């Protein structure tokens, strides 16, 4: 009888052990909260998201494409930290955030943000009116006077943006490169479909030049600071449809087509 009781106890303990093992096969979920400073923001407005957990957050991975690109930031975040974003175009944005703890447990949150235009200016066009070497043979690898010797033109913008979601600071970063107009076939770029928005208080930096493929060869802004500024706040009262700006020290003139917010 004693042997039977011992066997029963063994079987009962074995069954409990198997049941416990099955429960432990479920992956641990890292619990944290993600609280945005707002759910509706304007273009270029800072959005702060506060992450809080009961233990240290060792890795954070924010994604706007459901984690198709990008990777974890391997840093010590502490148990209470902020991450930062600013948006360039209006519309609904879905941000997903994954966090890990030291044990490797993973948690995920989803935040929907409504981005509105606010007072942002939309860029509609850029035209180069003048630059040093216009209508001349700038591309010297081709015979003088040939069509191919005319400048292959490109321009670009720098804009203050959030460059690192760990920091709230806005800094100038490359924002947009235009298509190349081969052989000076046109001095005009239509930007209607490029979704380029900027708040008037944000001064754009503009550069242009003659290029060889993707490599810049001749910069039309040949003296420091090697770019021109476009300050839309100077035109906010009159709100012209076209803004003509001359940079006399650089011998460059441009014409910017804009759409002002209502």
PDB file of C-alpha atoms in Angstrom:
ATOM      1  CA  UNK A   1       0.000   0.000   0.000  1.00  0.00           C
ATOM      2  CA  UNK A   2       2.847   2.317   0.798  1.00  0.00           C
ATOM      3  CA  UNK A   3       4.462   1.629  -2.577  1.00  0.00           C
ATOM      4  CA  UNK A   4       1.191   2.428  -4.361  1.00  0.00           C
ATOM      5  CA  UNK A   5       0.850   5.739  -2.483  1.00  0.00           C
ATOM      6  CA  UNK A   6       4.435   6.612  -3.316  1.00  0.00           C
ATOM      7  CA  UNK A   7       3.822   5.854  -7.004  1.00  0.00           C
ATOM      8  CA  UNK A   8       0.665   7.985  -7.011  1.00  0.00           C
ATOM      9  CA  UNK A   9       2.531  10.908  -5.445  1.00  0.00           C
ATOM     10  CA  UNK A  10       5.274  10.551  -8.070  1.00  0.00           C
ATOM     11  CA  UNK A  11       2.748  10.547 -10.900  1.00  0.00           C
ATOM     12  CA  UNK A  12       0.946  13.558  -9.435  1.00  0.00           C
ATOM     13  CA  UNK A  13       4.221  15.478  -9.092  1.00  0.00           C
ATOM     14  CA  UNK A  14       5.236  14.515 -12.622  1.00  0.00           C
ATOM     15  CA  UNK A  15       1.919  15.762 -13.946  1.00  0.00           C
ATOM     16  CA  UNK A  16       2.317  19.058 -12.083  1.00  0.00           C
ATOM     17  CA  UNK A  17       5.828  19.420 -13.453  1.00  0.00           C
ATOM     18  CA  UNK A  18       4.676  18.917 -17.043  1.00  0.00           C
ATOM     19  CA  UNK A  19       1.829  21.384 -16.587  1.00  0.00           C
ATOM     20  CA  UNK A  20       4.202  23.975 -15.154  1.00  0.00           C
ATOM     21  CA  UNK A  21       6.627  23.433 -18.039  1.00  0.00           C
ATOM     22  CA  UNK A  22       3.878  24.007 -20.591  1.00  0.00           C
ATOM     23  CA  UNK A  23       2.932  27.313 -18.977  1.00  0.00           C
ATOM     24  CA  UNK A  24       6.527  28.517 -18.983  1.00  0.00           C
ATOM     25  CA  UNK A  25       6.900  27.967 -22.727  1.00  0.00           C
ATOM     26  CA  UNK A  26       4.864  31.135 -23.347  1.00  0.00           C
ATOM     27  CA  UNK A  27       7.219  34.055 -24.192  1.00  0.00           C
ATOM     28  CA  UNK A  28       7.468  36.739 -21.539  1.00  0.00           C
ATOM     29  CA  UNK A  29       5.992  40.104 -22.514  1.00  0.00           C
ATOM     30  CA  UNK A  30       7.785  43.268 -21.460  1.00  0.00           C
ATOM     31  CA  UNK A  31       5.171  45.677 -20.144  1.00  0.00           C
ATOM     32  CA  UNK A  32       5.669  49.396 -20.675  1.00  0.00           C
ATOM     33  CA  UNK A  33       3.574  52.484 -21.404  1.00  0.00           C
ATOM     34  CA  UNK A  34       4.030  54.893 -24.327  1.00  0.00           C
ATOM     35  CA  UNK A  35       2.344  58.270 -23.805  1.00  0.00           C
ATOM     36  CA  UNK A  36       2.459  60.909 -26.584  1.00  0.00           C
ATOM     37  CA  UNK A  37       2.504  64.614 -25.728  1.00  0.00           C
ATOM     38  CA  UNK A  38      -0.298  65.053 -28.317  1.00  0.00           C
ATOM     39  CA  UNK A  39      -2.262  62.943 -30.788  1.00  0.00           C
ATOM     40  CA  UNK A  40      -2.642  65.824 -33.268  1.00  0.00           C
ATOM     41  CA  UNK A  41       0.430  67.820 -34.281  1.00  0.00           C
ATOM     42  CA  UNK A  42       1.314  70.307 -37.009  1.00  0.00           C
ATOM     43  CA  UNK A  43       4.077  69.889 -39.572  1.00  0.00           C
ATOM     44  CA  UNK A  44       7.529  70.412 -37.975  1.00  0.00           C
ATOM     45  CA  UNK A  45       6.016  70.418 -34.461  1.00  0.00           C
ATOM     46  CA  UNK A  46       7.929  68.434 -31.844  1.00  0.00           C
ATOM     47  CA  UNK A  47       6.159  65.284 -30.625  1.00  0.00           C
ATOM     48  CA  UNK A  48       7.415  63.768 -27.377  1.00  0.00           C
ATOM     49  CA  UNK A  49       6.597  60.171 -26.417  1.00  0.00           C
ATOM     50  CA  UNK A  50       7.244  59.168 -22.812  1.00  0.00           C
ATOM     51  CA  UNK A  51       8.228  55.528 -22.247  1.00  0.00           C
ATOM     52  CA  UNK A  52       7.825  54.128 -18.728  1.00  0.00           C
ATOM     53  CA  UNK A  53       8.440  50.610 -17.406  1.00  0.00           C
ATOM     54  CA  UNK A  54       8.872  48.948 -14.029  1.00  0.00           C
ATOM     55  CA  UNK A  55      12.412  47.939 -15.007  1.00  0.00           C
ATOM     56  CA  UNK A  56      15.211  49.214 -17.212  1.00  0.00           C
ATOM     57  CA  UNK A  57      14.460  49.544 -20.924  1.00  0.00           C
ATOM     58  CA  UNK A  58      17.576  48.274 -22.687  1.00  0.00           C
ATOM     59  CA  UNK A  59      16.465  48.556 -26.338  1.00  0.00           C
ATOM     60  CA  UNK A  60      13.972  50.696 -28.248  1.00  0.00           C
ATOM     61  CA  UNK A  61      12.863  50.341 -31.866  1.00  0.00           C
ATOM     62  CA  UNK A  62      10.399  52.892 -33.298  1.00  0.00           C
ATOM     63  CA  UNK A  63       9.001  52.213 -36.776  1.00  0.00           C
ATOM     64  CA  UNK A  64       6.641  53.875 -39.258  1.00  0.00           C
ATOM     65  CA  UNK A  65       6.645  50.890 -41.645  1.00  0.00           C
ATOM     66  CA  UNK A  66       5.670  48.062 -39.277  1.00  0.00           C
ATOM     67  CA  UNK A  67       9.338  47.169 -38.687  1.00  0.00           C
ATOM     68  CA  UNK A  68      10.165  46.478 -42.317  1.00  0.00           C
ATOM     69  CA  UNK A  69      13.321  48.586 -42.010  1.00  0.00           C
ATOM     70  CA  UNK A  70      15.538  49.809 -39.219  1.00  0.00           C
ATOM     71  CA  UNK A  71      16.771  48.112 -36.062  1.00  0.00           C
ATOM     72  CA  UNK A  72      17.015  48.335 -32.320  1.00  0.00           C
ATOM     73  CA  UNK A  73      18.850  51.170 -30.638  1.00  0.00           C
ATOM     74  CA  UNK A  74      21.159  49.425 -28.183  1.00  0.00           C
ATOM     75  CA  UNK A  75      21.348  51.891 -25.340  1.00  0.00           C
ATOM     76  CA  UNK A  76      20.584  52.135 -21.672  1.00  0.00           C
ATOM     77  CA  UNK A  77      17.341  54.077 -21.573  1.00  0.00           C
ATOM     78  CA  UNK A  78      16.513  53.706 -17.903  1.00  0.00           C
ATOM     79  CA  UNK A  79      12.964  52.940 -16.826  1.00  0.00           C
ATOM     80  CA  UNK A  80      11.562  56.375 -17.754  1.00  0.00           C
ATOM     81  CA  UNK A  81      12.716  58.060 -20.965  1.00  0.00           C
ATOM     82  CA  UNK A  82      11.495  60.221 -23.857  1.00  0.00           C
ATOM     83  CA  UNK A  83      11.800  59.763 -27.609  1.00  0.00           C
ATOM     84  CA  UNK A  84      11.130  62.558 -30.130  1.00  0.00           C
ATOM     85  CA  UNK A  85       9.687  63.000 -33.610  1.00  0.00           C
ATOM     86  CA  UNK A  86       8.584  65.718 -36.040  1.00  0.00           C
ATOM     87  CA  UNK A  87       6.603  65.146 -39.224  1.00  0.00           C
ATOM     88  CA  UNK A  88       7.147  66.575 -42.702  1.00  0.00           C
ATOM     89  CA  UNK A  89       3.798  65.975 -44.442  1.00  0.00           C
ATOM     90  CA  UNK A  90       0.138  66.061 -43.382  1.00  0.00           C
ATOM     91  CA  UNK A  91      -1.837  62.860 -42.879  1.00  0.00           C
ATOM     92  CA  UNK A  92      -2.279  59.997 -40.432  1.00  0.00           C
ATOM     93  CA  UNK A  93       0.901  58.405 -39.154  1.00  0.00           C
ATOM     94  CA  UNK A  94       1.019  55.097 -37.269  1.00  0.00           C
ATOM     95  CA  UNK A  95       4.069  54.741 -35.063  1.00  0.00           C
ATOM     96  CA  UNK A  96       4.893  51.368 -33.529  1.00  0.00           C
ATOM     97  CA  UNK A  97       7.376  51.088 -30.692  1.00  0.00           C
ATOM     98  CA  UNK A  98       9.073  47.934 -29.485  1.00  0.00           C
ATOM     99  CA  UNK A  99      11.032  47.801 -26.242  1.00  0.00           C
ATOM    100  CA  UNK A 100      13.149  45.095 -24.637  1.00  0.00           C
ATOM    101  CA  UNK A 101      14.364  44.509 -21.128  1.00  0.00           C
ATOM    102  CA  UNK A 102      17.644  42.966 -19.978  1.00  0.00           C
ATOM    103  CA  UNK A 103      16.169  39.454 -20.076  1.00  0.00           C
ATOM    104  CA  UNK A 104      15.207  39.853 -23.737  1.00  0.00           C
ATOM    105  CA  UNK A 105      11.458  40.115 -23.179  1.00  0.00           C
ATOM    106  CA  UNK A 106       9.750  42.194 -25.872  1.00  0.00           C
ATOM    107  CA  UNK A 107       6.765  44.553 -25.724  1.00  0.00           C
ATOM    108  CA  UNK A 108       5.078  46.599 -28.430  1.00  0.00           C
ATOM    109  CA  UNK A 109       2.805  49.660 -28.504  1.00  0.00           C
ATOM    110  CA  UNK A 110       1.058  51.425 -31.379  1.00  0.00           C
ATOM    111  CA  UNK A 111       0.376  55.177 -31.513  1.00  0.00           C
ATOM    112  CA  UNK A 112      -1.671  56.952 -34.187  1.00  0.00           C
ATOM    113  CA  UNK A 113      -0.804  60.583 -34.835  1.00  0.00           C
ATOM    114  CA  UNK A 114      -2.885  63.009 -36.904  1.00  0.00           C
ATOM    115  CA  UNK A 115      -0.511  65.405 -38.673  1.00  0.00           C
ATOM    116  CA  UNK A 116      -2.163  68.644 -39.833  1.00  0.00           C
ATOM    117  CA  UNK A 117      -0.715  71.297 -42.094  1.00  0.00           C
ATOM    118  CA  UNK A 118      -0.924  74.173 -39.641  1.00  0.00           C
ATOM    119  CA  UNK A 119       0.629  77.317 -41.132  1.00  0.00           C
ATOM    120  CA  UNK A 120       3.163  75.446 -43.278  1.00  0.00           C
ATOM    121  CA  UNK A 121       4.021  76.751 -46.735  1.00  0.00           C
ATOM    122  CA  UNK A 122       3.892  74.256 -49.611  1.00  0.00           C
ATOM    123  CA  UNK A 123       6.601  74.582 -52.243  1.00  0.00           C
ATOM    124  CA  UNK A 124       5.181  74.411 -55.769  1.00  0.00           C
ATOM    125  CA  UNK A 125       8.148  75.223 -58.003  1.00  0.00           C
ATOM    126  CA  UNK A 126      11.722  76.429 -58.266  1.00  0.00           C
ATOM    127  CA  UNK A 127      13.209  78.309 -61.211  1.00  0.00           C
ATOM    128  CA  UNK A 128      16.838  79.307 -61.693  1.00  0.00           C
ATOM    129  CA  UNK A 129      16.750  82.817 -63.155  1.00  0.00           C
ATOM    130  CA  UNK A 130      20.479  83.429 -63.136  1.00  0.00           C
ATOM    131  CA  UNK A 131      23.779  81.838 -62.124  1.00  0.00           C
ATOM    132  CA  UNK A 132      27.406  82.214 -63.138  1.00  0.00           C
ATOM    133  CA  UNK A 133      27.836  80.386 -66.433  1.00  0.00           C
ATOM    134  CA  UNK A 134      24.198  80.336 -67.477  1.00  0.00           C
ATOM    135  CA  UNK A 135      23.833  79.570 -71.214  1.00  0.00           C
ATOM    136  CA  UNK A 136      27.567  78.847 -71.513  1.00  0.00           C
ATOM    137  CA  UNK A 137      29.639  75.680 -71.914  1.00  0.00           C
ATOM    138  CA  UNK A 138      30.069  74.545 -68.312  1.00  0.00           C
ATOM    139  CA  UNK A 139      30.543  70.833 -69.009  1.00  0.00           C
ATOM    140  CA  UNK A 140      34.066  70.952 -70.444  1.00  0.00           C
ATOM    141  CA  UNK A 141      34.314  67.233 -71.196  1.00  0.00           C
ATOM    142  CA  UNK A 142      32.214  67.925 -74.317  1.00  0.00           C
ATOM    143  CA  UNK A 143      33.185  70.047 -77.353  1.00  0.00           C
ATOM    144  CA  UNK A 144      32.534  73.774 -76.960  1.00  0.00           C
ATOM    145  CA  UNK A 145      29.279  74.837 -78.513  1.00  0.00           C
ATOM    146  CA  UNK A 146      27.681  71.389 -78.387  1.00  0.00           C
ATOM    147  CA  UNK A 147      24.367  70.823 -76.640  1.00  0.00           C
ATOM    148  CA  UNK A 148      26.020  68.433 -74.196  1.00  0.00           C
ATOM    149  CA  UNK A 149      28.365  71.163 -72.982  1.00  0.00           C
ATOM    150  CA  UNK A 150      25.504  73.032 -71.344  1.00  0.00           C
ATOM    151  CA  UNK A 151      25.106  72.615 -67.576  1.00  0.00           C
ATOM    152  CA  UNK A 152      23.400  69.589 -66.055  1.00  0.00           C
ATOM    153  CA  UNK A 153      21.469  71.354 -63.287  1.00  0.00           C
ATOM    154  CA  UNK A 154      20.381  70.214 -59.852  1.00  0.00           C
ATOM    155  CA  UNK A 155      19.352  71.914 -56.627  1.00  0.00           C
ATOM    156  CA  UNK A 156      18.831  70.838 -53.040  1.00  0.00           C
ATOM    157  CA  UNK A 157      17.319  71.983 -49.752  1.00  0.00           C
ATOM    158  CA  UNK A 158      18.466  71.666 -46.177  1.00  0.00           C
ATOM    159  CA  UNK A 159      15.858  72.046 -43.447  1.00  0.00           C
ATOM    160  CA  UNK A 160      15.962  71.899 -39.654  1.00  0.00           C
ATOM    161  CA  UNK A 161      14.695  68.480 -38.604  1.00  0.00           C
ATOM    162  CA  UNK A 162      14.823  65.913 -35.828  1.00  0.00           C
ATOM    163  CA  UNK A 163      17.719  63.685 -36.786  1.00  0.00           C
ATOM    164  CA  UNK A 164      17.850  61.336 -33.802  1.00  0.00           C
ATOM    165  CA  UNK A 165      14.761  60.216 -31.904  1.00  0.00           C
ATOM    166  CA  UNK A 166      16.834  60.213 -28.705  1.00  0.00           C
ATOM    167  CA  UNK A 167      17.287  64.001 -28.911  1.00  0.00           C
ATOM    168  CA  UNK A 168      14.756  66.830 -29.077  1.00  0.00           C
ATOM    169  CA  UNK A 169      17.090  69.240 -30.902  1.00  0.00           C
ATOM    170  CA  UNK A 170      16.320  70.396 -34.449  1.00  0.00           C
ATOM    171  CA  UNK A 171      19.352  70.712 -36.733  1.00  0.00           C
ATOM    172  CA  UNK A 172      19.921  71.380 -40.420  1.00  0.00           C
ATOM    173  CA  UNK A 173      19.827  68.152 -42.431  1.00  0.00           C
ATOM    174  CA  UNK A 174      19.553  67.276 -46.086  1.00  0.00           C
ATOM    175  CA  UNK A 175      15.870  67.397 -46.977  1.00  0.00           C
ATOM    176  CA  UNK A 176      15.422  67.256 -50.737  1.00  0.00           C
ATOM    177  CA  UNK A 177      17.411  66.769 -53.945  1.00  0.00           C
ATOM    178  CA  UNK A 178      15.826  67.675 -57.274  1.00  0.00           C
ATOM    179  CA  UNK A 179      15.872  65.698 -60.483  1.00  0.00           C
ATOM    180  CA  UNK A 180      18.695  66.660 -62.853  1.00  0.00           C
ATOM    181  CA  UNK A 181      17.869  68.911 -65.810  1.00  0.00           C
ATOM    182  CA  UNK A 182      20.277  67.664 -68.464  1.00  0.00           C
ATOM    183  CA  UNK A 183      22.081  70.123 -70.726  1.00  0.00           C
ATOM    184  CA  UNK A 184      20.205  73.086 -69.239  1.00  0.00           C
ATOM    185  CA  UNK A 185      17.090  71.813 -71.049  1.00  0.00           C
ATOM    186  CA  UNK A 186      15.033  73.662 -68.452  1.00  0.00           C
ATOM    187  CA  UNK A 187      15.654  76.028 -65.568  1.00  0.00           C
ATOM    188  CA  UNK A 188      12.310  75.121 -63.969  1.00  0.00           C
ATOM    189  CA  UNK A 189      11.274  72.329 -61.587  1.00  0.00           C
ATOM    190  CA  UNK A 190       7.625  71.552 -60.863  1.00  0.00           C
ATOM    191  CA  UNK A 191       7.332  70.526 -57.189  1.00  0.00           C
ATOM    192  CA  UNK A 192       3.537  70.161 -57.060  1.00  0.00           C
ATOM    193  CA  UNK A 193       3.689  66.421 -56.317  1.00  0.00           C
ATOM    194  CA  UNK A 194       6.712  66.421 -54.008  1.00  0.00           C
ATOM    195  CA  UNK A 195       4.816  67.217 -50.752  1.00  0.00           C
ATOM    196  CA  UNK A 196       7.386  69.761 -49.606  1.00  0.00           C
ATOM    197  CA  UNK A 197       6.104  71.701 -46.595  1.00  0.00           C
ATOM    198  CA  UNK A 198       7.928  74.088 -44.303  1.00  0.00           C
ATOM    199  CA  UNK A 199       6.740  76.376 -41.528  1.00  0.00           C
ATOM    200  CA  UNK A 200       7.530  80.052 -42.266  1.00  0.00           C
ATOM    201  CA  UNK A 201       9.719  80.345 -39.189  1.00  0.00           C
ATOM    202  CA  UNK A 202      12.004  77.585 -40.483  1.00  0.00           C
ATOM    203  CA  UNK A 203      14.618  79.091 -42.818  1.00  0.00           C
ATOM    204  CA  UNK A 204      15.489  76.820 -45.736  1.00  0.00           C
ATOM    205  CA  UNK A 205      19.013  76.523 -47.077  1.00  0.00           C
ATOM    206  CA  UNK A 206      19.199  76.351 -50.872  1.00  0.00           C
ATOM    207  CA  UNK A 207      22.053  75.136 -53.021  1.00  0.00           C
ATOM    208  CA  UNK A 208      22.415  74.533 -56.766  1.00  0.00           C
ATOM    209  CA  UNK A 209      25.070  73.577 -59.248  1.00  0.00           C
ATOM    210  CA  UNK A 210      26.226  71.806 -62.366  1.00  0.00           C
ATOM    211  CA  UNK A 211      26.572  68.072 -61.810  1.00  0.00           C
ATOM    212  CA  UNK A 212      28.149  65.100 -63.536  1.00  0.00           C
ATOM    213  CA  UNK A 213      25.769  62.232 -62.854  1.00  0.00           C
ATOM    214  CA  UNK A 214      25.313  62.145 -59.091  1.00  0.00           C
ATOM    215  CA  UNK A 215      28.581  63.982 -58.364  1.00  0.00           C
ATOM    216  CA  UNK A 216      28.559  67.745 -57.856  1.00  0.00           C
ATOM    217  CA  UNK A 217      31.113  69.449 -60.083  1.00  0.00           C
ATOM    218  CA  UNK A 218      30.416  73.196 -59.981  1.00  0.00           C
ATOM    219  CA  UNK A 219      28.675  74.847 -57.037  1.00  0.00           C
ATOM    220  CA  UNK A 220      26.915  78.080 -58.011  1.00  0.00           C
ATOM    221  CA  UNK A 221      27.299  79.309 -54.418  1.00  0.00           C
ATOM    222  CA  UNK A 222      31.047  79.722 -54.623  1.00  0.00           C
ATOM    223  CA  UNK A 223      31.618  81.798 -51.476  1.00  0.00           C
ATOM    224  CA  UNK A 224      30.904  81.079 -47.824  1.00  0.00           C
ATOM    225  CA  UNK A 225      28.407  80.083 -46.510  1.00  0.00           C
ATOM    226  CA  UNK A 226      28.002  78.165 -49.839  1.00  0.00           C
ATOM    227  CA  UNK A 227      24.213  78.251 -49.774  1.00  0.00           C
ATOM    228  CA  UNK A 228      21.371  80.738 -50.012  1.00  0.00           C
ATOM    229  CA  UNK A 229      18.652  81.169 -47.410  1.00  0.00           C
ATOM    230  CA  UNK A 230      14.905  81.263 -48.071  1.00  0.00           C
ATOM    231  CA  UNK A 231      13.111  82.948 -45.172  1.00  0.00           C
ATOM    232  CA  UNK A 232       9.375  82.696 -45.788  1.00  0.00           C
ATOM    233  CA  UNK A 233       8.543  84.745 -42.706  1.00  0.00           C
ATOM    234  CA  UNK A 234       9.708  87.811 -44.684  1.00  0.00           C
ATOM    235  CA  UNK A 235       6.779  87.306 -47.084  1.00  0.00           C
ATOM    236  CA  UNK A 236       4.105  86.059 -44.685  1.00  0.00           C
ATOM    237  CA  UNK A 237       2.204  89.360 -44.587  1.00  0.00           C
ATOM    238  CA  UNK A 238       1.869  89.827 -48.367  1.00  0.00           C
ATOM    239  CA  UNK A 239       1.813  86.110 -49.222  1.00  0.00           C
ATOM    240  CA  UNK A 240       2.918  86.332 -52.854  1.00  0.00           C
ATOM    241  CA  UNK A 241       2.440  83.335 -55.135  1.00  0.00           C
ATOM    242  CA  UNK A 242       5.999  83.713 -56.417  1.00  0.00           C
ATOM    243  CA  UNK A 243       9.046  84.890 -54.477  1.00  0.00           C
ATOM    244  CA  UNK A 244      12.131  86.138 -56.331  1.00  0.00           C
ATOM    245  CA  UNK A 245      15.357  86.096 -54.344  1.00  0.00           C
ATOM    246  CA  UNK A 246      18.744  87.386 -55.486  1.00  0.00           C
ATOM    247  CA  UNK A 247      22.016  86.474 -53.806  1.00  0.00           C
ATOM    248  CA  UNK A 248      24.260  89.234 -55.222  1.00  0.00           C
ATOM    249  CA  UNK A 249      27.527  87.939 -53.753  1.00  0.00           C
ATOM    250  CA  UNK A 250      26.920  84.637 -55.508  1.00  0.00           C
ATOM    251  CA  UNK A 251      25.413  85.982 -58.745  1.00  0.00           C
ATOM    252  CA  UNK A 252      22.421  83.685 -58.247  1.00  0.00           C
ATOM    253  CA  UNK A 253      18.718  84.534 -58.622  1.00  0.00           C
ATOM    254  CA  UNK A 254      15.870  82.093 -58.030  1.00  0.00           C
ATOM    255  CA  UNK A 255      12.086  82.245 -58.245  1.00  0.00           C
ATOM    256  CA  UNK A 256      10.100  80.148 -55.779  1.00  0.00           C
ATOM    257  CA  UNK A 257       6.441  79.248 -56.317  1.00  0.00           C
ATOM    258  CA  UNK A 258       4.541  78.735 -53.062  1.00  0.00           C
ATOM    259  CA  UNK A 259       1.115  77.986 -51.664  1.00  0.00           C
ATOM    260  CA  UNK A 260       0.278  79.615 -48.341  1.00  0.00           C
ATOM    261  CA  UNK A 261      -1.899  77.958 -45.728  1.00  0.00           C
ATOM    262  CA  UNK A 262      -5.452  79.323 -45.355  1.00  0.00           C
TER     263      UNK A 262
END
